[in-house]
Short mmCIF file of C-alpha atoms and ligand atoms in Angstrom, two decimals:
data_model
loop_
_atom_site.label_atom_id
_atom_site.label_comp_id
_atom_site.label_asym_id
_atom_site.label_seq_id
_atom_site.Cartn_x
_atom_site.Cartn_y
_atom_site.Cartn_z
CA MET W 1 0.00 0.00 0.00
CA THR W 2 1.38 3.43 -0.94
CA SER W 3 0.74 6.27 1.44
CA THR W 4 0.59 9.88 0.29
CA PRO W 5 3.25 11.88 2.14
CA GLU W 6 1.95 14.69 4.30
CA PRO W 7 2.70 18.07 2.70
CA THR W 8 5.10 20.20 4.65
CA VAL W 9 4.02 23.66 5.79
CA THR W 10 6.41 25.10 3.22
CA GLU W 11 4.62 23.17 0.46
CA LEU W 12 1.26 24.36 1.75
CA GLY W 13 2.61 27.92 1.62
CA LEU W 14 -0.72 29.64 2.22
CA PRO W 15 -3.57 29.10 4.66
CA ASP W 16 -7.07 28.00 3.58
CA ARG W 17 -9.27 31.05 2.99
CA VAL W 18 -12.26 30.94 5.31
CA PRO W 19 -13.76 34.40 5.96
CA LEU W 20 -15.27 35.49 9.26
CA ALA W 21 -18.26 37.87 9.34
CA GLY W 22 -17.80 41.47 10.43
CA LEU W 23 -14.23 42.01 9.26
CA PRO W 24 -12.89 44.52 6.69
CA ARG W 25 -12.27 43.45 3.08
CA SER W 26 -8.75 44.84 3.08
CA VAL W 27 -6.14 45.98 5.58
CA ARG W 28 -3.30 48.45 5.07
CA ILE W 29 -0.19 47.15 6.77
CA HIS W 30 2.06 49.89 8.15
CA GLU W 31 5.43 48.13 8.04
CA VAL W 32 7.75 49.33 10.82
CA GLY W 33 10.60 46.83 10.45
CA PRO W 34 13.25 49.25 9.16
CA ARG W 35 12.45 51.70 12.00
CA ASP W 36 10.98 49.97 15.08
CA GLY W 37 12.62 46.70 14.06
CA LEU W 38 16.15 47.99 13.64
CA GLN W 39 16.19 50.69 16.36
CA ASN W 40 16.56 48.02 19.03
CA GLU W 41 19.29 45.88 17.46
CA GLN W 42 22.64 45.68 19.25
CA THR W 43 24.54 46.65 16.15
CA ALA W 44 23.70 49.11 13.42
CA LEU W 45 23.40 47.48 10.01
CA PRO W 46 25.30 49.01 7.06
CA VAL W 47 23.16 51.56 5.24
CA GLU W 48 23.24 49.48 2.03
CA VAL W 49 21.69 46.53 3.88
CA LYS W 50 18.94 48.75 5.25
CA ALA W 51 18.26 50.08 1.74
CA GLU W 52 18.08 46.53 0.39
CA PHE W 53 15.71 45.58 3.22
CA ILE W 54 13.32 48.42 2.32
CA THR W 55 13.62 47.66 -1.39
CA ARG W 56 12.74 44.01 -0.79
CA LEU W 57 9.79 44.97 1.42
CA ALA W 58 8.43 47.18 -1.36
CA ALA W 59 8.95 44.38 -3.89
CA ALA W 60 7.02 42.04 -1.56
CA GLY W 61 4.01 44.34 -1.88
CA LEU W 62 4.18 46.47 1.27
CA ARG W 63 3.00 49.98 0.44
CA THR W 64 3.64 51.80 3.73
CA ILE W 65 7.18 51.30 5.01
CA GLU W 66 8.41 53.37 7.95
CA SER W 67 11.96 53.74 6.84
CA ALA W 68 14.00 56.01 9.13
CA SER W 69 14.09 58.18 12.25
CA PHE W 70 15.29 61.78 12.25
CA VAL W 71 15.72 61.73 16.03
CA HIS W 72 18.82 62.75 17.93
CA PRO W 73 21.56 60.41 16.59
CA LYS W 74 22.95 59.87 20.09
CA TRP W 75 19.56 58.74 21.39
CA VAL W 76 19.14 56.04 18.70
CA PRO W 77 22.55 55.39 17.11
CA GLN W 78 21.19 52.40 15.17
CA LEU W 79 19.23 54.83 12.98
CA ALA W 80 21.74 57.67 12.89
CA ASP W 81 22.28 57.20 9.15
CA ALA W 82 18.84 58.53 8.11
CA GLU W 83 20.50 61.18 5.88
CA GLN W 84 22.41 58.50 4.00
CA LEU W 85 19.55 56.00 3.87
CA PHE W 86 16.59 58.10 2.77
CA PRO W 87 18.07 59.17 -0.61
CA LEU W 88 18.84 55.50 -1.35
CA VAL W 89 15.18 54.51 -1.04
CA ALA W 90 13.19 57.66 -1.90
CA GLY W 91 13.23 56.71 -5.61
CA LEU W 92 11.19 53.60 -4.83
CA ARG W 93 8.17 55.92 -4.70
CA GLU W 94 8.42 56.32 -8.49
CA GLN W 95 8.96 52.60 -9.03
CA TYR W 96 5.98 51.63 -6.87
CA PRO W 97 3.18 54.22 -7.27
CA GLY W 98 1.38 54.76 -3.99
CA LEU W 99 4.37 53.69 -1.91
CA ARG W 100 4.55 55.65 1.34
CA LEU W 101 7.82 56.03 3.25
CA PRO W 102 7.02 57.71 6.59
CA VAL W 103 9.82 58.75 8.93
CA LEU W 104 9.88 59.56 12.66
CA VAL W 105 10.49 63.16 13.71
CA PRO W 106 10.33 64.27 17.34
CA ASN W 107 10.83 68.01 16.89
CA GLU W 108 11.42 70.83 14.42
CA ARG W 109 15.08 69.91 14.04
CA GLY W 110 13.99 66.41 12.98
CA LEU W 111 11.37 67.84 10.63
CA ASP W 112 13.94 70.12 8.98
CA ARG W 113 16.15 67.12 8.36
CA ALA W 114 13.26 65.05 6.98
CA LEU W 115 11.93 67.79 4.68
CA ALA W 116 15.44 68.47 3.40
CA HIS W 117 15.35 64.90 2.13
CA HIS W 118 11.88 65.25 0.60
CA ALA W 119 10.00 63.12 3.11
CA THR W 120 6.28 63.37 2.36
CA GLU W 121 5.04 61.65 5.48
CA VAL W 122 6.26 62.07 9.06
CA ALA W 123 5.28 60.72 12.48
CA VAL W 124 5.49 62.36 15.88
CA PHE W 125 5.40 60.12 18.94
CA ALA W 126 3.83 60.88 22.30
CA SER W 127 3.33 58.88 25.47
CA ALA W 128 0.18 58.35 27.51
CA THR W 129 2.35 58.25 30.64
CA GLU W 130 4.67 60.80 32.18
CA THR W 131 7.51 58.38 32.93
CA PHE W 132 7.89 57.19 29.35
CA ALA W 133 7.51 60.73 27.99
CA ARG W 134 10.45 61.73 30.18
CA ARG W 135 12.56 58.71 29.26
CA ASN W 136 11.85 58.74 25.53
CA LEU W 137 11.60 62.47 24.81
CA ASN W 138 13.18 64.13 27.85
CA ARG W 139 9.93 66.01 28.40
CA THR W 140 6.59 65.83 30.21
CA VAL W 141 3.53 64.79 28.19
CA ALA W 142 2.41 68.44 27.99
CA GLU W 143 5.88 69.62 26.93
CA SER W 144 6.03 66.91 24.25
CA LEU W 145 2.70 68.07 22.82
CA GLU W 146 4.05 71.64 22.78
CA MET W 147 7.14 70.37 20.95
CA PHE W 148 4.95 68.61 18.36
CA GLU W 149 2.63 71.52 17.64
CA PRO W 150 4.90 73.43 15.23
CA VAL W 151 6.12 70.14 13.76
CA VAL W 152 2.60 69.08 12.80
CA HIS W 153 1.62 72.50 11.49
CA ARG W 154 4.76 72.95 9.42
CA ALA W 155 4.59 69.41 8.07
CA LEU W 156 0.96 69.83 6.99
CA SER W 157 1.80 73.21 5.39
CA ALA W 158 4.59 71.49 3.46
CA GLY W 159 2.01 68.99 2.15
CA ALA W 160 3.22 66.09 4.28
CA GLN W 161 0.91 63.69 6.07
CA VAL W 162 1.44 63.38 9.82
CA ARG W 163 0.89 60.26 11.88
CA GLY W 164 0.68 60.52 15.65
CA TYR W 165 1.94 57.63 17.72
CA LEU W 166 0.76 57.15 21.26
CA SER W 167 2.83 54.80 23.43
CA MET W 168 1.93 52.92 26.63
CA CYS W 169 -1.77 52.72 25.79
CA PHE W 170 -2.28 49.39 27.57
CA GLY W 171 0.24 49.43 30.42
CA ASP W 172 3.49 51.06 31.46
CA PRO W 173 6.45 49.22 33.01
CA TRP W 174 7.03 51.97 35.57
CA GLU W 175 3.49 53.19 36.25
CA GLY W 176 1.46 49.97 35.79
CA PRO W 177 -2.09 50.19 34.42
CA VAL W 178 -2.81 53.29 32.34
CA PRO W 179 -6.29 54.84 32.69
CA VAL W 180 -8.30 54.67 29.46
CA SER W 181 -9.36 58.28 30.02
CA LYS W 182 -5.70 59.41 29.97
CA VAL W 183 -5.01 57.51 26.75
CA VAL W 184 -8.05 59.07 25.07
CA GLU W 185 -7.10 62.54 26.34
CA VAL W 186 -3.56 62.44 24.91
CA GLY W 187 -4.73 60.69 21.72
CA ARG W 188 -7.36 63.37 21.14
CA ALA W 189 -4.73 66.05 21.74
CA LEU W 190 -2.56 64.57 18.97
CA LEU W 191 -5.52 64.51 16.57
CA ASP W 192 -6.48 68.06 17.58
CA LEU W 193 -2.95 69.18 16.67
CA GLY W 194 -3.77 67.98 13.14
CA CYS W 195 -2.36 64.45 13.00
CA THR W 196 -4.05 62.64 10.14
CA GLU W 197 -3.86 59.22 11.79
CA LEU W 198 -3.37 58.03 15.37
CA SER W 199 -1.52 54.78 16.06
CA LEU W 200 -2.27 53.24 19.46
CA GLY W 201 0.86 51.55 20.80
CA ASP W 202 1.06 48.61 23.16
CA THR W 203 4.73 49.37 23.66
CA ILE W 204 5.42 46.56 26.12
CA GLY W 205 2.88 44.07 24.74
CA THR W 206 0.88 43.49 27.92
CA GLY W 207 -2.57 44.33 26.51
CA THR W 208 -5.32 41.77 25.96
CA PRO W 209 -8.38 41.82 23.66
CA GLY W 210 -10.85 43.14 26.24
CA GLN W 211 -8.61 46.16 26.79
CA VAL W 212 -8.38 46.76 23.05
CA ALA W 213 -12.17 46.72 22.63
CA ALA W 214 -12.62 48.97 25.68
CA LEU W 215 -10.09 51.52 24.43
CA LEU W 216 -11.52 51.63 20.90
CA THR W 217 -15.02 52.02 22.36
CA ALA W 218 -13.79 54.88 24.55
CA PHE W 219 -12.23 56.61 21.53
CA GLY W 220 -15.54 56.16 19.67
CA ALA W 221 -17.40 57.79 22.58
CA ALA W 222 -14.93 60.70 22.38
CA GLY W 223 -15.75 61.17 18.68
CA VAL W 224 -12.74 59.32 17.26
CA GLY W 225 -13.88 56.51 14.98
CA PRO W 226 -11.77 53.56 13.83
CA GLU W 227 -11.14 55.16 10.41
CA ARG W 228 -8.72 57.58 12.11
CA LEU W 229 -6.96 54.90 14.16
CA ALA W 230 -4.22 52.33 13.66
CA VAL W 231 -3.00 49.70 16.10
CA HIS W 232 0.63 49.00 17.01
CA PHE W 233 1.10 45.85 19.04
CA HIS W 234 4.36 44.52 20.41
CA ASP W 235 4.17 40.76 20.91
CA THR W 236 5.97 40.44 24.26
CA TYR W 237 3.25 38.28 25.83
CA GLY W 238 2.01 36.64 22.59
CA GLN W 239 -1.15 38.77 22.50
CA ALA W 240 -0.51 40.78 19.32
CA LEU W 241 -2.56 38.70 16.86
CA ALA W 242 -5.52 38.27 19.23
CA ASN W 243 -5.45 42.01 19.88
CA THR W 244 -5.28 42.72 16.16
CA LEU W 245 -8.30 40.52 15.42
CA THR W 246 -10.24 42.40 18.10
CA ALA W 247 -9.23 45.74 16.59
CA LEU W 248 -10.39 44.56 13.14
CA GLN W 249 -13.72 43.53 14.65
CA CYS W 250 -13.98 47.07 16.04
CA GLY W 251 -13.49 48.51 12.53
CA VAL W 252 -9.76 49.36 12.47
CA THR W 253 -8.18 48.74 9.04
CA VAL W 254 -4.58 49.96 9.54
CA VAL W 255 -2.28 47.58 11.38
CA ASP W 256 1.39 48.17 12.24
CA ALA W 257 3.71 45.18 11.99
CA SER W 258 7.39 44.43 11.61
CA ALA W 259 8.86 42.01 9.08
CA GLY W 260 10.20 38.96 10.87
CA GLY W 261 8.87 40.22 14.24
CA LEU W 262 11.87 42.45 14.97
CA GLY W 263 11.44 45.45 17.20
CA GLY W 264 11.41 47.03 20.60
CA CYS W 265 12.22 50.34 22.15
CA PRO W 266 15.63 51.22 23.58
CA TYR W 267 13.85 53.42 26.17
CA ALA W 268 11.44 50.67 27.38
CA LYS W 269 13.56 47.58 27.94
CA SER W 270 10.53 45.36 28.50
CA ALA W 271 9.40 45.99 24.91
CA THR W 272 10.22 43.09 22.59
CA GLY W 273 9.44 42.62 18.92
CA ASN W 274 6.42 43.96 17.12
CA LEU W 275 3.67 41.78 15.74
CA ALA W 276 5.45 39.95 12.90
CA THR W 277 4.18 41.00 9.48
CA GLU W 278 4.28 37.38 8.29
CA ASP W 279 2.15 36.19 11.22
CA LEU W 280 -0.31 38.98 10.45
CA VAL W 281 -0.42 38.24 6.71
CA TRP W 282 -0.94 34.53 7.38
CA MET W 283 -4.01 35.32 9.50
CA LEU W 284 -5.38 37.95 7.09
CA GLN W 285 -4.95 35.67 4.07
CA GLY W 286 -6.75 32.91 5.97
CA LEU W 287 -9.59 35.33 6.63
CA GLY W 288 -9.70 36.33 2.95
CA ILE W 289 -8.65 39.93 3.75
CA GLU W 290 -6.61 41.68 1.04
CA THR W 291 -3.17 43.06 1.94
CA GLY W 292 -1.35 43.02 -1.40
CA VAL W 293 1.59 41.26 0.27
CA ASP W 294 3.43 38.29 -1.25
CA LEU W 295 4.09 36.11 1.79
CA GLU W 296 6.79 34.06 0.08
CA ALA W 297 8.79 37.14 -0.92
CA LEU W 298 8.28 38.71 2.52
CA SER W 299 9.37 35.67 4.53
CA ALA W 300 12.39 35.25 2.25
CA THR W 301 13.28 38.86 3.04
CA SER W 302 13.01 38.28 6.79
CA ALA W 303 15.09 35.10 6.56
CA TRP W 304 17.74 37.03 4.60
CA LEU W 305 17.74 39.84 7.18
CA ALA W 306 17.96 37.35 10.06
CA GLY W 307 21.15 36.07 8.39
CA ARG W 308 22.55 39.61 8.34
CA LEU W 309 21.62 40.10 12.01
CA GLY W 310 23.09 36.75 12.96
CA ARG W 311 20.03 35.36 14.75
CA PRO W 312 16.82 33.59 13.70
CA SER W 313 13.64 35.54 13.07
CA PRO W 314 11.29 35.56 16.08
CA SER W 315 8.29 35.23 13.73
CA ARG W 316 6.48 31.89 14.02
CA ALA W 317 5.26 32.12 10.40
CA VAL W 318 8.77 32.85 9.09
CA ARG W 319 10.17 29.85 10.96
CA ALA W 320 7.39 27.56 9.67
CA LEU W 321 7.58 28.84 6.09
CA ARG W 322 11.39 28.74 5.85
CA ALA W 323 11.85 25.47 7.78
P1 HMG U 1 17.00 66.60 24.18
O1 HMG U 1 18.31 66.14 24.67
O2 HMG U 1 16.00 67.11 25.16
O3 HMG U 1 17.20 67.59 22.98
O4 HMG U 1 16.36 65.35 23.41
P2 HMG U 1 17.17 69.18 22.96
O5 HMG U 1 15.90 69.63 22.32
O6 HMG U 1 17.49 69.73 24.33
O7 HMG U 1 18.42 69.52 22.00
C1 HMG U 1 19.75 69.17 22.41
C2 HMG U 1 20.66 69.09 21.18
O8 HMG U 1 20.23 68.02 20.35
C3 HMG U 1 20.64 70.33 20.32
O9 HMG U 1 21.96 70.46 19.80
C4 HMG U 1 19.72 69.97 19.19
O10 HMG U 1 19.97 70.65 17.97
C5 HMG U 1 20.02 68.49 19.02
P3 HMG U 1 22.94 71.60 20.35
O11 HMG U 1 22.19 72.89 20.13
O12 HMG U 1 23.11 71.29 21.82
O13 HMG U 1 24.16 71.41 19.50
N1 HMG U 1 18.84 67.82 18.47
C6 HMG U 1 18.83 67.08 17.35
N2 HMG U 1 19.80 66.71 16.48
C7 HMG U 1 19.41 65.97 15.42
N3 HMG U 1 18.14 65.55 15.19
C8 HMG U 1 17.17 65.90 16.03
C9 HMG U 1 17.52 66.68 17.17
N4 HMG U 1 16.78 67.15 18.19
C10 HMG U 1 17.60 67.85 18.97
N5 HMG U 1 15.90 65.51 15.79
C11 HMG U 1 14.88 64.50 21.71
C12 HMG U 1 15.03 65.46 22.87
C13 HMG U 1 13.42 64.45 21.36
C14 HMG U 1 15.69 65.04 20.53
C15 HMG U 1 15.42 63.13 22.13
O14 HMG U 1 14.76 62.74 23.30
C16 HMG U 1 15.21 62.05 21.09
O15 HMG U 1 15.78 62.09 20.02
N6 HMG U 1 14.36 61.03 21.39
C17 HMG U 1 14.06 59.97 20.45
C18 HMG U 1 13.81 58.67 21.17
C19 HMG U 1 13.39 57.61 20.18
O16 HMG U 1 13.63 57.70 19.00
N7 HMG U 1 12.73 56.54 20.70
C20 HMG U 1 12.25 55.45 19.88
C21 HMG U 1 11.07 55.80 19.01
S1 HMG U 1 9.53 55.81 19.88
C22 HMG U 1 8.99 54.15 19.84
O17 HMG U 1 9.73 53.30 19.47
C23 HMG U 1 7.57 53.84 20.23
C24 HMG U 1 6.69 53.51 19.00
O18 HMG U 1 7.19 52.42 18.27
C25 HMG U 1 5.25 53.23 19.44
C26 HMG U 1 5.16 52.17 20.55
O19 HMG U 1 5.68 51.06 20.38
O20 HMG U 1 4.53 52.48 21.55
C27 HMG U 1 6.63 54.73 18.02
MG1 MG U 2 6.86 50.34 18.76
#
């Protein structure tokens, strides 16, 4: 008797598509690997490797790729080469129409640097808690918002889109639980400054789905619907995919993720990698939700980058697909 060998996961390649009611038809993935992913690595990669990483992500179908940080080079030395990197990748916007390459800017000095390199999309980043605001930006929450005000206004006047990040939305390693009312207050303040999108960060990955639904409901009650929101989950406690599914059920359609599951924050040591883009794409493809991403090309990119970083990718999907 001949038995048919079981196909390996690699041969399967893609999940069965079985939709679930109440979910969006498509999701825009905001890829943060080159920024959030690389800012936490022990060693800075050569600028050419970073440029190849971004190029491969674009070729894999990602259309929003956060590519650099114009922060103080001493605060995040891993990304101190933004001036060298951005010109190497900016041309991809012609090659891939609709490609967005946002960059992080904390202040006017950062904005000047970004605009000098023709960035068309920037992100400011606030904290819902005082301790992290102090550690990450050397300012109180109120002082950080004051710092962002001219950045947002000048960026919008220059025709750039402005994302607002809000960290520590679901818990803070120094302060513990963070009141939902505080998160909504600072999030609203960022939107009132003129930010075109607000990304809610679970910086240390402690949040669970009930918290996600409660926070999104509270934003809704404050007049901020899911069309203005994105979610940014770190996967420290393995909750990122469950939290993402909950956010999708609440109407969010922009999800931040990092190729290969790299990531963290040098100023919050308990933050580990972001939700891996491959894990996200596997789930979304299974649900029949469009992302435009080629999972094979993406996981090959993460496996290649893991080789350059000298350690395996933390993404479960990458490990299964490249086994
Ligand atoms: P500071 O020391 O208070 O800076 O740092 P300052 O405003 O007092 O200026 C001091 C000097 O730095 C001045 O130079 C400035 O020109 C210079 P001097 O006049 O003394 O010669 N300077 C700069 N140089 C280059 N580029 C700049 C810049 N700004 C000032 N942009 C600062 C304040 C905000 C600059 C600093 O705290 C900083 O750079 N922080 C960045 C921290 C960071 O990047 N963290 C990681 C990203 S956030 C994150 O990962 C969370 C997220 O993923 C969401 C989540 O997971 O929750 C987004
Ligand atoms: Mg982050």
